[in-house]
XYZ file of C-alpha atoms in Angstrom:
386
model
C -19.849 -19.258 95.207
C -21.099 -22.134 97.323
C -23.701 -24.665 96.233
C -26.061 -26.240 98.743
C -26.250 -29.713 97.236
C -24.833 -31.978 94.508
C -27.841 -31.130 92.332
C -26.875 -27.465 92.220
C -24.826 -26.112 89.334
C -21.190 -26.871 90.261
C -19.483 -25.124 87.340
C -19.182 -21.364 87.893
C -19.359 -19.196 84.806
C -19.079 -15.465 84.287
C -22.650 -14.167 84.091
C -23.329 -10.574 83.224
C -23.553 -8.128 86.089
C -27.145 -7.516 87.140
C -28.091 -3.923 86.435
C -29.964 -1.883 89.008
C -33.713 -1.724 88.663
C -35.314 0.965 86.472
C -38.526 2.785 87.411
C -41.362 0.330 87.988
C -43.648 1.715 85.283
C -43.263 0.039 81.903
C -44.964 1.655 78.936
C -45.184 -1.283 76.543
C -45.875 -4.959 76.920
C -42.593 -6.901 76.875
C -41.954 -9.383 74.088
C -42.800 -13.034 74.433
C -39.909 -15.421 74.856
C -38.952 -17.571 71.921
C -36.560 -20.426 71.501
C -34.838 -22.493 68.857
C -35.445 -26.138 68.185
C -35.563 -26.068 64.357
C -34.049 -29.556 64.243
C -36.907 -30.818 66.405
C -39.439 -29.397 63.968
C -37.738 -31.337 61.189
C -37.910 -34.525 63.250
C -41.558 -33.794 64.072
C -42.325 -33.443 60.365
C -40.746 -36.833 59.739
C -43.058 -38.348 62.329
C -46.147 -37.514 60.259
C -45.699 -40.314 57.671
C -44.720 -42.679 60.487
C -47.980 -41.826 62.246
C -49.872 -42.542 59.036
C -48.231 -45.975 58.830
C -49.165 -46.712 62.457
C -52.784 -45.749 61.808
C -52.773 -48.023 58.758
C -51.234 -50.821 60.838
C -53.872 -50.595 63.565
C -56.872 -50.251 61.276
C -55.623 -52.988 58.921
C -54.901 -55.640 61.565
C -57.299 -54.672 64.365
C -60.100 -52.984 62.488
C -61.482 -49.464 62.671
C -64.051 -50.098 65.425
C -61.616 -51.877 67.754
C -58.876 -49.310 67.116
C -61.233 -46.419 67.810
C -62.459 -48.074 71.021
C -58.862 -48.627 72.109
C -57.958 -45.002 71.340
C -60.839 -43.575 73.371
C -59.995 -45.734 76.387
C -56.239 -45.147 76.056
C -56.775 -41.393 76.023
C -58.142 -41.469 79.580
C -54.928 -42.422 81.432
C -52.890 -40.287 79.018
C -54.893 -37.174 79.884
C -54.512 -37.927 83.599
C -50.732 -38.267 83.251
C -50.549 -35.125 81.086
C -52.230 -32.979 83.728
C -50.185 -34.500 86.567
C -46.949 -33.740 84.717
C -48.138 -30.231 83.867
C -48.929 -29.699 87.548
C -45.395 -30.716 88.499
C -44.052 -28.330 85.852
C -46.494 -25.476 86.469
C -44.141 -22.841 87.926
C -41.296 -23.206 85.453
C -43.158 -24.714 82.503
C -41.344 -26.002 79.471
C -42.494 -24.733 76.061
C -45.699 -26.431 75.026
C -44.233 -27.388 71.653
C -41.478 -29.375 73.388
C -43.981 -31.157 75.604
C -46.046 -32.055 72.539
C -42.894 -33.237 70.778
C -42.043 -35.445 73.771
C -45.490 -37.047 73.804
C -45.448 -37.458 70.010
C -42.026 -39.090 70.063
C -43.237 -41.603 72.615
C -46.531 -42.285 70.845
C -45.170 -42.478 67.294
C -41.403 -42.840 66.933
C -40.765 -45.068 69.962
C -43.607 -47.414 69.059
C -42.502 -47.559 65.412
C -38.935 -48.390 66.453
C -40.151 -51.109 68.825
C -42.396 -52.612 66.148
C -39.614 -52.451 63.561
C -37.120 -54.200 65.824
C -39.709 -56.822 66.749
C -40.335 -57.513 63.059
C -36.600 -57.732 62.372
C -36.034 -60.133 65.285
C -38.926 -62.285 64.084
C -37.513 -62.434 60.551
C -33.987 -63.247 61.736
C -34.742 -65.681 64.561
C -38.220 -66.892 63.743
C -39.468 -65.343 66.976
C -38.092 -65.335 70.505
C -39.847 -67.159 73.363
C -42.529 -65.000 74.939
C -40.664 -64.717 78.246
C -37.452 -63.530 76.539
C -39.366 -61.115 74.358
C -41.244 -59.661 77.316
C -38.494 -59.483 79.925
C -35.398 -58.870 77.756
C -36.214 -57.595 74.288
C -39.100 -55.265 75.108
C -37.433 -53.390 78.009
C -34.184 -52.858 76.099
C -35.703 -51.835 72.771
C -38.515 -49.712 74.171
C -36.402 -47.826 76.706
C -33.665 -47.137 74.157
C -36.309 -45.913 71.687
C -37.864 -43.622 74.292
C -34.461 -42.497 75.520
C -33.608 -41.300 72.011
C -36.404 -38.763 72.380
C -34.869 -37.385 75.580
C -31.502 -37.272 73.812
C -32.970 -35.216 70.959
C -34.485 -32.747 73.400
C -31.189 -32.477 75.241
C -29.215 -31.971 72.035
C -31.496 -29.506 70.266
C -33.439 -27.732 73.024
C -30.776 -27.337 75.699
C -31.984 -23.873 76.673
C -35.150 -25.486 78.007
C -33.409 -28.381 79.750
C -32.332 -26.873 83.056
C -32.109 -29.818 85.415
C -33.523 -33.076 86.786
C -37.139 -31.902 87.043
C -37.132 -30.878 83.374
C -35.671 -34.254 82.470
C -38.381 -36.043 84.439
C -41.066 -33.961 82.727
C -39.769 -34.772 79.244
C -39.167 -38.434 80.068
C -42.586 -38.780 81.690
C -44.403 -37.428 78.647
C -42.416 -39.636 76.280
C -43.385 -42.605 78.449
C -47.010 -41.443 78.534
C -47.058 -41.153 74.752
C -45.669 -44.662 74.363
C -48.227 -46.035 76.820
C -51.001 -44.288 74.877
C -50.241 -46.146 71.653
C -49.470 -49.408 73.441
C -52.782 -49.193 75.296
C -54.664 -48.655 72.050
C -53.360 -52.032 70.928
C -54.076 -53.821 74.220
C -57.588 -52.407 74.545
C -58.397 -53.137 70.897
C -57.212 -56.732 71.212
C -59.236 -57.111 74.413
C -62.293 -55.816 72.595
C -61.826 -58.309 69.741
C -61.018 -61.338 71.897
C -63.298 -60.949 74.901
C -65.672 -58.064 74.373
C -66.550 -55.535 77.095
C -65.567 -57.840 79.985
C -62.036 -58.361 78.704
C -61.693 -54.665 77.900
C -62.765 -53.749 81.438
C -60.180 -56.102 82.955
C -57.414 -54.793 80.706
C -58.420 -51.209 81.444
C -58.250 -51.853 85.192
C -54.776 -53.412 84.938
C -53.262 -50.840 82.598
C -55.162 -47.600 83.169
C -56.069 -47.854 86.856
C -53.258 -49.898 88.434
C -50.370 -48.841 86.216
C -50.926 -45.583 84.289
C -47.523 -44.331 85.474
C -45.438 -47.432 84.681
C -43.853 -46.211 81.435
C -43.779 -42.727 82.917
C -41.536 -43.899 85.765
C -39.270 -45.956 83.508
C -38.412 -43.174 81.083
C -38.311 -40.567 83.849
C -35.150 -42.274 85.087
C -33.493 -41.611 81.745
C -34.770 -38.036 81.808
C -33.528 -37.553 85.370
C -30.049 -38.678 84.326
C -30.005 -36.246 81.404
C -31.214 -33.566 83.812
C -28.199 -34.138 86.039
C -26.008 -33.701 82.964
C -27.857 -30.489 82.090
C -27.287 -29.152 85.603
C -23.574 -29.715 85.035
C -23.688 -28.098 81.578
C -22.301 -31.151 79.798
C -22.226 -31.402 76.030
C -24.376 -34.061 74.435
C -21.554 -36.596 74.150
C -20.459 -35.990 77.723
C -24.047 -36.279 78.932
C -24.100 -39.928 77.893
C -21.920 -40.753 80.902
C -24.972 -39.832 83.004
C -27.647 -40.961 80.553
C -26.432 -44.538 80.104
C -26.716 -45.457 83.823
C -30.151 -43.824 83.877
C -31.166 -45.807 80.811
C -29.934 -49.035 82.395
C -32.035 -48.260 85.480
C -35.084 -47.703 83.251
C -34.466 -51.026 81.480
C -34.123 -52.879 84.787
C -37.332 -51.389 86.182
C -39.148 -52.214 82.958
C -37.846 -55.780 83.017
C -38.905 -56.236 86.644
C -42.362 -54.908 85.801
C -42.795 -57.266 82.852
C -41.261 -60.140 84.777
C -43.747 -59.717 87.607
C -46.521 -60.676 85.203
C -44.506 -63.412 83.478
C -42.856 -65.302 86.327
C -44.619 -64.241 89.520
C -48.001 -63.313 90.910
C -48.528 -59.854 89.473
C -50.633 -58.522 92.336
C -48.167 -59.692 95.003
C -45.229 -58.056 93.226
C -47.351 -54.983 92.560
C -48.145 -54.546 96.253
C -44.688 -55.373 97.605
C -42.478 -53.721 94.982
C -44.277 -51.499 92.472
C -46.288 -49.490 94.992
C -43.202 -48.687 97.121
C -41.329 -47.730 93.923
C -44.126 -45.363 92.967
C -44.100 -43.822 96.445
C -40.327 -43.380 96.156
C -40.857 -41.769 92.755
C -43.275 -39.220 94.238
C -40.977 -38.499 97.187
C -38.068 -38.019 94.781
C -40.020 -35.451 92.771
C -40.942 -33.561 95.939
C -37.288 -33.466 96.984
C -36.249 -32.229 93.545
C -38.902 -29.533 93.699
C -37.475 -28.453 97.050
C -34.036 -28.281 95.438
C -35.409 -26.090 92.662
C -36.982 -23.852 95.303
C -33.570 -23.363 96.923
C -32.003 -22.478 93.584
C -34.834 -20.083 92.754
C -34.420 -18.345 96.099
C -30.646 -18.050 95.625
C -30.806 -16.682 92.082
C -33.681 -14.267 92.731
C -31.833 -13.132 95.833
C -29.120 -11.820 93.526
C -31.726 -9.737 91.701
C -33.103 -8.562 95.027
C -29.632 -7.329 95.958
C -29.699 -5.219 92.775
C -33.161 -3.841 93.581
C -35.336 -5.791 91.171
C -37.254 -7.652 93.902
C -37.833 -7.176 97.589
C -36.687 -9.907 99.998
C -40.354 -10.591 100.747
C -41.056 -11.105 97.049
C -38.166 -13.545 96.759
C -39.569 -15.639 99.588
C -43.018 -15.497 98.013
C -41.768 -16.475 94.556
C -39.496 -19.301 95.700
C -41.808 -21.265 97.997
C -45.023 -23.182 97.429
C -46.835 -21.572 100.431
C -45.709 -18.137 99.268
C -46.992 -18.742 95.748
C -50.341 -20.003 96.997
C -50.751 -17.008 99.298
C -49.782 -14.630 96.504
C -52.355 -16.075 94.091
C -55.032 -15.993 96.796
C -54.212 -12.322 97.521
C -54.324 -11.449 93.806
C -57.844 -12.877 93.590
C -58.988 -10.253 96.078
C -57.756 -7.397 93.911
C -60.071 -5.495 91.609
C -60.930 -7.611 88.578
C -59.290 -10.772 90.014
C -55.607 -10.439 89.118
C -54.644 -14.022 89.901
C -53.807 -14.611 86.235
C -51.313 -11.730 86.340
C -49.863 -13.102 89.570
C -49.459 -16.546 87.991
C -47.585 -14.954 85.083
C -45.429 -12.987 87.529
C -44.507 -16.178 89.394
C -43.816 -18.170 86.217
C -41.642 -15.440 84.677
C -39.712 -14.870 87.904
C -39.034 -18.610 88.197
C -37.884 -18.673 84.568
C -35.639 -15.696 85.347
C -33.970 -17.669 88.135
C -33.440 -20.584 85.720
C -31.961 -18.228 83.119
C -29.572 -16.849 85.740
C -28.578 -20.405 86.618
C -27.763 -21.074 82.964
C -25.786 -17.842 82.847
C -23.705 -19.002 85.810
C -22.630 -22.024 83.773
C -21.925 -20.015 80.641
C -23.824 -22.570 78.553
C -26.584 -20.322 77.203
C -25.465 -17.633 74.734
C -28.969 -16.161 74.859
C -29.013 -15.811 78.644
C -28.521 -12.028 78.683
C -31.321 -11.412 76.161
C -33.591 -13.820 78.019
C -32.809 -12.063 81.286
C -33.750 -8.678 79.841
C -37.032 -9.988 78.450
C -37.966 -11.646 81.722
C -37.051 -8.584 83.772
C -39.303 -6.498 81.531
C -42.096 -9.005 81.897
C -41.861 -9.246 85.691
C -41.682 -5.450 85.982
C -44.775 -5.088 83.803
C -46.605 -7.753 85.814
C -45.811 -6.054 89.116
C -47.051 -2.726 87.728
C -50.275 -4.381 86.597
C -50.755 -6.045 89.989
C -50.312 -2.796 91.896
C -52.266 -0.607 89.498
C -55.231 1.138 91.150
């Protein structure tokens, strides 16, 4: 089997033979897909008392009114980032519980780790100079803390970690969660020290100019883990990819903080940060194109066995085809665009499951394939029903 690019799965496995398609009619609704991740639920439960301590910390040192004001304002850029990331992930969405875990890890665990290390450094050294703390300590500690969240997702939810785009999605939401809590603090302090004017300035700098800063940093770590996932590496082996990605995240973070510490922030923002953000967007578009190629290749194998027509494969694997399909479904009796969206999502997930089967890394791939084939068959029957 040939692979069109280095991002494709290079390790051939022995996937099950695709059976020929049964009759289109399906009498019962197929089961919903479920996954593991028990260890992540345990970690999530441990975050609850940590969250309580963070709430106590903010309300004790910043006050209830300032903390609430900071939370309301911080929620605005977080919601924007959440919907942007969900848009990127819309056709092969990760389980909602994992996305919530990613955001919670960033907002709770990563912040708690950063605060704990800062307290420890202060106790041991009496406090580092502001420049060292901002440009050295903060990038290293914060990116390692956020990267641990990506590592947990990779280790305990591998079935839902298919490649670089998934890694970017998880990393982006961890970064967004961290920025949420960090912004609460910055906005609350601005409210206490300068009132509405200071809050407005801080909001412009952090929520308007740089809502995606932490998102980009941690996305590099997630991207690196995604490359490891594409190559079906075990968790220990994946670190050979993750560490360079983490170093890149730390460097970007340090440059960002350094631009405000040593240089004119707006000059560096215009000459460096904006081009980096543009490169980030272009990179995501290229990765999406790569996923489209893989989707077309894997669904083509099902088309050869009679499950899809070649026209359906082209429709399901391309953005124009998906848009046209949803628009056509809206013209059907009762507006069947919701069914078409489900058909597209399940077919894309089927291609991802086949990709995992090719690597031999998912013991549940055959069961997942059967469920998704039932679901796509049922969706097609519903779409074409009179």
